[in-house]
Amino acid sequence: MTDRIEQLADQMTLEEKVSLLSGEDFWSVPAVPRLGIGKLRVTDGPNGARGGGSLIGGVKSASFPVGIALGATWNVELVEEIGAALADEVKSKNAHMLLAPTVNIHRSVTNGRNFECYAEDPILSGELAVAYIVGLQGQGIGATIKHFAGNESEIERTTMSSQVDERTLREVYLIPFEWAVKKAKTWGVMSSYNRLNGTFTSEHNWLLTDVLRREWGYDGVVMSDWFGSHSTAETVNAGLDLEMPGPPRDRGQKLIEAIQSGAVSEATLRQRVVAMLRLMQRVGSLDDHRPFAEAANDRPEHRALIRRAGAEAAVLLKNNGALPLRGDGSIAVIGPNAKIAQIMGGGSAQLNAHYRVSPWDGLVAALGEDRLSYAPGCTNHRFEPVLRGSLKVEYFANEQLAGEPVHVAMQDEAQAFWIGHVADGKVDVQHFSARISGTFTPETSGEHRVGVYSAGFAKVYVDGKLIADAWTQWTKGRTFFEEGCDEVVGTVGLEAGRAHEVVIEFATKDFATLGLAAFAAGIGLPLGNQAIADAVLVARNADTAIVFVGRNGEWDTEGSDLPSIQLPGRQNELIAAIANANPNTIVVLQTGGPVEMPWIGSVAALLEAWYPGQEAGNAIADVLTGAAEPSGRLPQSFPVKWSDNPAHSQDREVYPGLDGKVRYEEGVFIGYRHYDKVGTAPLFHFGFGLGYTSFAVSDLTVDDAEFEADGQVMVGVTVSNTGARDGATVVQLYVSDDTASVPRPAKELKAFSKVQLKAGESRQITLPLDARSFAFYGEKSRHWLVEDGSFTLQVGLSSVDLPLSAQVHRQTTLMLPV
Ligand code: BGC
């Protein structure tokens, strides 16, 4: 802590101090002009820097691979490089801090936000988070690791209490945060929306003060998730420095009164203020007085990095020789994701990408259009496609669309996410109405579906007739972070080539937690049997068929969990029909997690490509053609069926929650630890992935000279590329406690290394283990313990391909400092 910060804190009035503990608006903390203190600006993350403004639209940004894709790279150097590149992006948006990384753990396969998080395993998540933060903060931009803690589902997330025992918290859910504090020295932490064992995390003293600050030595800032703090003295006393967003709700004047009444002490206030000033000094905002200006920097080096990372994230799950593509035969490009680039998930992580390369575009660039043919086959959207075109928006300063509009604007799509300054500031964002009007000209005549969903009330009229009514029929659903209704759909017959008039009426309504006004309206023509038949014909006439299926950011999104892990729409049917028509069928899956695959036995190859960012199609084409080696490995087990997943239960209290509580009953046995325990094999194992070359591990050496003293063990292994192509693999080291006095997982990942080798090359690598690699958290002793007894180390190339093993022994129990 510097003298300057102490001096500034000394000089501040009570009002000035309090002003630093709440946002000014959605994305900033106010300046203190009297003392020359600049404004601190934050921006979402994690797969880019969206900048100020709304979640939709905004200044263009680079779109990087999402969290689960980075998880699949298992490459800490690459993730550090991405962290550094993201710092450039944050700077281009005039911000100082990125609201990232997201490190909640993949507990349930249905969590809507798994795409944004790295893995089901705490060590993999922790190491990648550290790399990301080191990369980012190395360039002077603050990280805000989130959401601390227990936010593993989006269902009722702003009120739900995650019931998690301390051992499970310590061994699984807190690890990425602990690593981020201890190893990466993160400058920011965001508390989660949920309660943890009954108390909101934003006012959880044990979490924010005892564990985070006292045990781990954290000296950064804790901010609330947006609208996720609900009290004044409680949050400040528990350790929440910053209430977000602004303007203040529970602070400002209320906090001044709490200090005057003694409910918050001067000393506590000073601690919070000093933490804020320290952060401002670290990120440079203390002296940043530049006017706010955002830039869209589409840099070639970011394009190249995103393409490389996207390819490295792809996991080859099956290959009977169909890949890489060989020869010059014809290729049928099929499926709903073929010509639509699925580059990211939904929610606050979304941004306005510089561009989006679809798989079709990527294949055309790599192979030329002459060899390709195309058929969509079916759709996979959750909502009707958003109406686009020139739309007039009339704003009314009342909720009845009454009188004259106070502001008129144009927009080019029938969706809005109104926050902050709306209609030039002429309406109150929580109390206004709007009429949006334009036209829709169908390509094909037929019965169209008209859909609308809204946080607020909305109606859609086509040619003057009410078709979709989310106004009188509004009921709470799973859109807009649970502030919106589910999509309301009506149908109407439309004529090809005719400009049909579309009018959408919107009005704000009371909200539950998040003060949102938002809607989306779309029109679509359902694809029927003929579309599948057409695709089959295209597949039959080609040498190879590639089917691009999966989900999109409407499904894999913040604010709602998945209803199941079935591929949406008729995609299973489409894949089965194509595989039946062409034995050389390759499936490219783009999802934020596993799906059930009834067709897996009948396809020639399967590649999971996630949401790889703006270069999606190029990255996928690189892997398909063999320009890049598939070296991604699963960061999450892919079960045969949803009910195999540990969080799946008949008991709603285990998932998705009952009466406001979700019980983490499986404890430390999540992911592969669960499948090991119950003996049910997943369809594809954690850590698994194929390549176009082959690898072997040999010559395991274990140096445990220091084990008895301080728990350190050095594990050496030789990795060889035994194939004919250059490539990369992930060496994985798992530890088992053979003589544990408490139930422990059969094995736990404790170290890993991504190794790039030329054809025929071998390399010796060392995987270091520390005492914690052997420890469990003793509930009664409330300490990490390495018990006396024997431990098995297993090394290999996935969680089930572990050909090398060795044992180490301890004679005495070691109690580790927290
Ligand atoms: C999300 C956070 C995000 C914040 C600001 C919240 O809804 O949970 O991850 O940073 O909004 O957009």
JSON list of C-alpha atoms in Angstrom, two decimals, residues 611-714:
[
{"chain": "A", "resi": 611, "resn": "TYR", "atom": "CA", "xyz": [-18.15, -21.96, -29.70]},
{"chain": "A", "resi": 612, "resn": "PRO", "atom": "CA", "xyz": [-14.70, -20.99, -30.94]},
{"chain": "A", "resi": 613, "resn": "GLY", "atom": "CA", "xyz": [-15.16, -17.27, -31.56]},
{"chain": "A", "resi": 614, "resn": "GLN", "atom": "CA", "xyz": [-15.25, -15.15, -34.71]},
{"chain": "A", "resi": 615, "resn": "GLU", "atom": "CA", "xyz": [-12.89, -17.45, -36.66]},
{"chain": "A", "resi": 616, "resn": "ALA", "atom": "CA", "xyz": [-15.17, -20.46, -36.04]},
{"chain": "A", "resi": 617, "resn": "GLY", "atom": "CA", "xyz": [-15.42, -21.71, -39.63]},
{"chain": "A", "resi": 618, "resn": "ASN", "atom": "CA", "xyz": [-11.72, -21.28, -40.36]},
{"chain": "A", "resi": 619, "resn": "ALA", "atom": "CA", "xyz": [-10.70, -23.03, -37.14]},
{"chain": "A", "resi": 620, "resn": "ILE", "atom": "CA", "xyz": [-13.07, -25.93, -37.86]},
{"chain": "A", "resi": 621, "resn": "ALA", "atom": "CA", "xyz": [-11.88, -26.19, -41.47]},
{"chain": "A", "resi": 622, "resn": "ASP", "atom": "CA", "xyz": [-8.26, -26.24, -40.27]},
{"chain": "A", "resi": 623, "resn": "VAL", "atom": "CA", "xyz": [-8.99, -29.31, -38.16]},
{"chain": "A", "resi": 624, "resn": "LEU", "atom": "CA", "xyz": [-11.13, -31.05, -40.78]},
{"chain": "A", "resi": 625, "resn": "THR", "atom": "CA", "xyz": [-8.50, -30.63, -43.47]},
{"chain": "A", "resi": 626, "resn": "GLY", "atom": "CA", "xyz": [-5.61, -31.49, -41.19]},
{"chain": "A", "resi": 627, "resn": "ALA", "atom": "CA", "xyz": [-4.01, -28.04, -41.44]},
{"chain": "A", "resi": 628, "resn": "ALA", "atom": "CA", "xyz": [-4.24, -28.14, -37.64]},
{"chain": "A", "resi": 629, "resn": "GLU", "atom": "CA", "xyz": [-3.89, -31.19, -35.41]},
{"chain": "A", "resi": 630, "resn": "PRO", "atom": "CA", "xyz": [-6.89, -31.84, -33.17]},
{"chain": "A", "resi": 631, "resn": "SER", "atom": "CA", "xyz": [-5.31, -31.61, -29.76]},
{"chain": "A", "resi": 632, "resn": "GLY", "atom": "CA", "xyz": [-8.33, -30.65, -27.65]},
{"chain": "A", "resi": 633, "resn": "ARG", "atom": "CA", "xyz": [-9.24, -32.97, -24.80]},
{"chain": "A", "resi": 634, "resn": "LEU", "atom": "CA", "xyz": [-12.61, -33.08, -23.01]},
{"chain": "A", "resi": 635, "resn": "PRO", "atom": "CA", "xyz": [-12.77, -30.77, -20.01]},
{"chain": "A", "resi": 636, "resn": "GLN", "atom": "CA", "xyz": [-16.07, -32.42, -19.06]},
{"chain": "A", "resi": 637, "resn": "SER", "atom": "CA", "xyz": [-17.19, -36.05, -19.13]},
{"chain": "A", "resi": 638, "resn": "PHE", "atom": "CA", "xyz": [-19.81, -36.70, -21.81]},
{"chain": "A", "resi": 639, "resn": "PRO", "atom": "CA", "xyz": [-22.36, -39.09, -20.31]},
{"chain": "A", "resi": 640, "resn": "VAL", "atom": "CA", "xyz": [-24.40, -41.54, -22.37]},
{"chain": "A", "resi": 641, "resn": "LYS", "atom": "CA", "xyz": [-27.54, -39.94, -21.00]},
{"chain": "A", "resi": 642, "resn": "TRP", "atom": "CA", "xyz": [-28.46, -37.05, -18.78]},
{"chain": "A", "resi": 643, "resn": "SER", "atom": "CA", "xyz": [-29.60, -39.30, -15.96]},
{"chain": "A", "resi": 644, "resn": "ASP", "atom": "CA", "xyz": [-26.03, -40.65, -15.61]},
{"chain": "A", "resi": 645, "resn": "ASN", "atom": "CA", "xyz": [-24.88, -37.19, -14.51]},
{"chain": "A", "resi": 646, "resn": "PRO", "atom": "CA", "xyz": [-24.28, -36.85, -10.74]},
{"chain": "A", "resi": 647, "resn": "ALA", "atom": "CA", "xyz": [-26.53, -33.82, -10.38]},
{"chain": "A", "resi": 648, "resn": "HIS", "atom": "CA", "xyz": [-29.43, -35.60, -12.04]},
{"chain": "A", "resi": 649, "resn": "SER", "atom": "CA", "xyz": [-31.86, -36.78, -9.43]},
{"chain": "A", "resi": 650, "resn": "GLN", "atom": "CA", "xyz": [-35.48, -37.55, -8.81]},
{"chain": "A", "resi": 651, "resn": "ASP", "atom": "CA", "xyz": [-35.04, -35.34, -5.81]},
{"chain": "A", "resi": 652, "resn": "ARG", "atom": "CA", "xyz": [-35.44, -31.77, -7.08]},
{"chain": "A", "resi": 653, "resn": "GLU", "atom": "CA", "xyz": [-33.52, -30.51, -4.10]},
{"chain": "A", "resi": 654, "resn": "VAL", "atom": "CA", "xyz": [-30.34, -31.97, -5.62]},
{"chain": "A", "resi": 655, "resn": "TYR", "atom": "CA", "xyz": [-31.06, -30.29, -8.96]},
{"chain": "A", "resi": 656, "resn": "PRO", "atom": "CA", "xyz": [-32.49, -27.85, -10.00]},
{"chain": "A", "resi": 657, "resn": "GLY", "atom": "CA", "xyz": [-33.48, -26.93, -6.44]},
{"chain": "A", "resi": 658, "resn": "LEU", "atom": "CA", "xyz": [-36.57, -27.03, -4.29]},
{"chain": "A", "resi": 659, "resn": "ASP", "atom": "CA", "xyz": [-38.01, -24.38, -2.01]},
{"chain": "A", "resi": 660, "resn": "GLY", "atom": "CA", "xyz": [-35.10, -22.10, -2.72]},
{"chain": "A", "resi": 661, "resn": "LYS", "atom": "CA", "xyz": [-32.38, -24.63, -1.97]},
{"chain": "A", "resi": 662, "resn": "VAL", "atom": "CA", "xyz": [-30.16, -26.77, -4.17]},
{"chain": "A", "resi": 663, "resn": "ARG", "atom": "CA", "xyz": [-28.27, -29.45, -2.27]},
{"chain": "A", "resi": 664, "resn": "TYR", "atom": "CA", "xyz": [-24.84, -30.49, -3.62]},
{"chain": "A", "resi": 665, "resn": "GLU", "atom": "CA", "xyz": [-25.51, -33.98, -2.36]},
{"chain": "A", "resi": 666, "resn": "GLU", "atom": "CA", "xyz": [-22.84, -35.70, -4.45]},
{"chain": "A", "resi": 667, "resn": "GLY", "atom": "CA", "xyz": [-20.18, -33.74, -2.56]},
{"chain": "A", "resi": 668, "resn": "VAL", "atom": "CA", "xyz": [-16.72, -34.07, -4.08]},
{"chain": "A", "resi": 669, "resn": "PHE", "atom": "CA", "xyz": [-17.93, -36.80, -6.44]},
{"chain": "A", "resi": 670, "resn": "ILE", "atom": "CA", "xyz": [-18.69, -34.75, -9.53]},
{"chain": "A", "resi": 671, "resn": "GLY", "atom": "CA", "xyz": [-17.62, -35.34, -13.11]},
{"chain": "A", "resi": 672, "resn": "TYR", "atom": "CA", "xyz": [-15.22, -38.25, -13.63]},
{"chain": "A", "resi": 673, "resn": "ARG", "atom": "CA", "xyz": [-15.02, -38.74, -9.87]},
{"chain": "A", "resi": 674, "resn": "HIS", "atom": "CA", "xyz": [-18.69, -39.70, -9.95]},
{"chain": "A", "resi": 675, "resn": "TYR", "atom": "CA", "xyz": [-18.41, -42.05, -12.93]},
{"chain": "A", "resi": 676, "resn": "ASP", "atom": "CA", "xyz": [-15.44, -43.76, -11.24]},
{"chain": "A", "resi": 677, "resn": "LYS", "atom": "CA", "xyz": [-17.42, -44.13, -8.03]},
{"chain": "A", "resi": 678, "resn": "VAL", "atom": "CA", "xyz": [-20.61, -45.57, -9.47]},
{"chain": "A", "resi": 679, "resn": "GLY", "atom": "CA", "xyz": [-18.87, -47.59, -12.17]},
{"chain": "A", "resi": 680, "resn": "THR", "atom": "CA", "xyz": [-20.96, -46.15, -15.01]},
{"chain": "A", "resi": 681, "resn": "ALA", "atom": "CA", "xyz": [-18.84, -45.43, -18.06]},
{"chain": "A", "resi": 682, "resn": "PRO", "atom": "CA", "xyz": [-19.56, -42.12, -19.77]},
{"chain": "A", "resi": 683, "resn": "LEU", "atom": "CA", "xyz": [-19.79, -42.06, -23.55]},
{"chain": "A", "resi": 684, "resn": "PHE", "atom": "CA", "xyz": [-16.56, -40.05, -23.71]},
{"chain": "A", "resi": 685, "resn": "HIS", "atom": "CA", "xyz": [-14.26, -39.72, -20.74]},
{"chain": "A", "resi": 686, "resn": "PHE", "atom": "CA", "xyz": [-12.83, -36.63, -19.13]},
{"chain": "A", "resi": 687, "resn": "GLY", "atom": "CA", "xyz": [-9.46, -35.80, -20.67]},
{"chain": "A", "resi": 688, "resn": "PHE", "atom": "CA", "xyz": [-10.17, -37.84, -23.80]},
{"chain": "A", "resi": 689, "resn": "GLY", "atom": "CA", "xyz": [-9.57, -36.74, -27.38]},
{"chain": "A", "resi": 690, "resn": "LEU", "atom": "CA", "xyz": [-8.08, -38.28, -30.51]},
{"chain": "A", "resi": 691, "resn": "GLY", "atom": "CA", "xyz": [-5.50, -36.81, -32.86]},
{"chain": "A", "resi": 692, "resn": "TYR", "atom": "CA", "xyz": [-4.23, -37.54, -36.36]},
{"chain": "A", "resi": 693, "resn": "THR", "atom": "CA", "xyz": [-0.96, -38.83, -34.97]},
{"chain": "A", "resi": 694, "resn": "SER", "atom": "CA", "xyz": [-0.32, -41.12, -31.98]},
{"chain": "A", "resi": 695, "resn": "PHE", "atom": "CA", "xyz": [1.46, -40.66, -28.68]},
{"chain": "A", "resi": 696, "resn": "ALA", "atom": "CA", "xyz": [2.91, -42.82, -25.95]},
{"chain": "A", "resi": 697, "resn": "VAL", "atom": "CA", "xyz": [4.19, -42.19, -22.44]},
{"chain": "A", "resi": 698, "resn": "SER", "atom": "CA", "xyz": [7.03, -44.16, -20.86]},
{"chain": "A", "resi": 699, "resn": "ASP", "atom": "CA", "xyz": [9.80, -44.11, -18.26]},
{"chain": "A", "resi": 700, "resn": "LEU", "atom": "CA", "xyz": [7.93, -42.86, -15.22]},
{"chain": "A", "resi": 701, "resn": "THR", "atom": "CA", "xyz": [10.29, -41.57, -12.55]},
{"chain": "A", "resi": 702, "resn": "VAL", "atom": "CA", "xyz": [9.26, -40.40, -9.11]},
{"chain": "A", "resi": 703, "resn": "ASP", "atom": "CA", "xyz": [11.49, -38.28, -6.92]},
{"chain": "A", "resi": 704, "resn": "ASP", "atom": "CA", "xyz": [9.84, -38.34, -3.50]},
{"chain": "A", "resi": 705, "resn": "ALA", "atom": "CA", "xyz": [12.87, -37.44, -1.40]},
{"chain": "A", "resi": 706, "resn": "GLU", "atom": "CA", "xyz": [11.01, -34.42, 0.02]},
{"chain": "A", "resi": 707, "resn": "PHE", "atom": "CA", "xyz": [7.63, -36.08, 0.40]},
{"chain": "A", "resi": 708, "resn": "GLU", "atom": "CA", "xyz": [7.95, -36.91, 4.06]},
{"chain": "A", "resi": 709, "resn": "ALA", "atom": "CA", "xyz": [9.26, -33.43, 4.85]},
{"chain": "A", "resi": 710, "resn": "ASP", "atom": "CA", "xyz": [6.94, -31.12, 2.95]},
{"chain": "A", "resi": 711, "resn": "GLY", "atom": "CA", "xyz": [4.84, -33.24, 0.64]},
{"chain": "A", "resi": 712, "resn": "GLN", "atom": "CA", "xyz": [6.65, -32.44, -2.61]},
{"chain": "A", "resi": 713, "resn": "VAL", "atom": "CA", "xyz": [7.10, -35.06, -5.31]},
{"chain": "A", "resi": 714, "resn": "MET", "atom": "CA", "xyz": [8.62, -34.60, -8.76]}
]
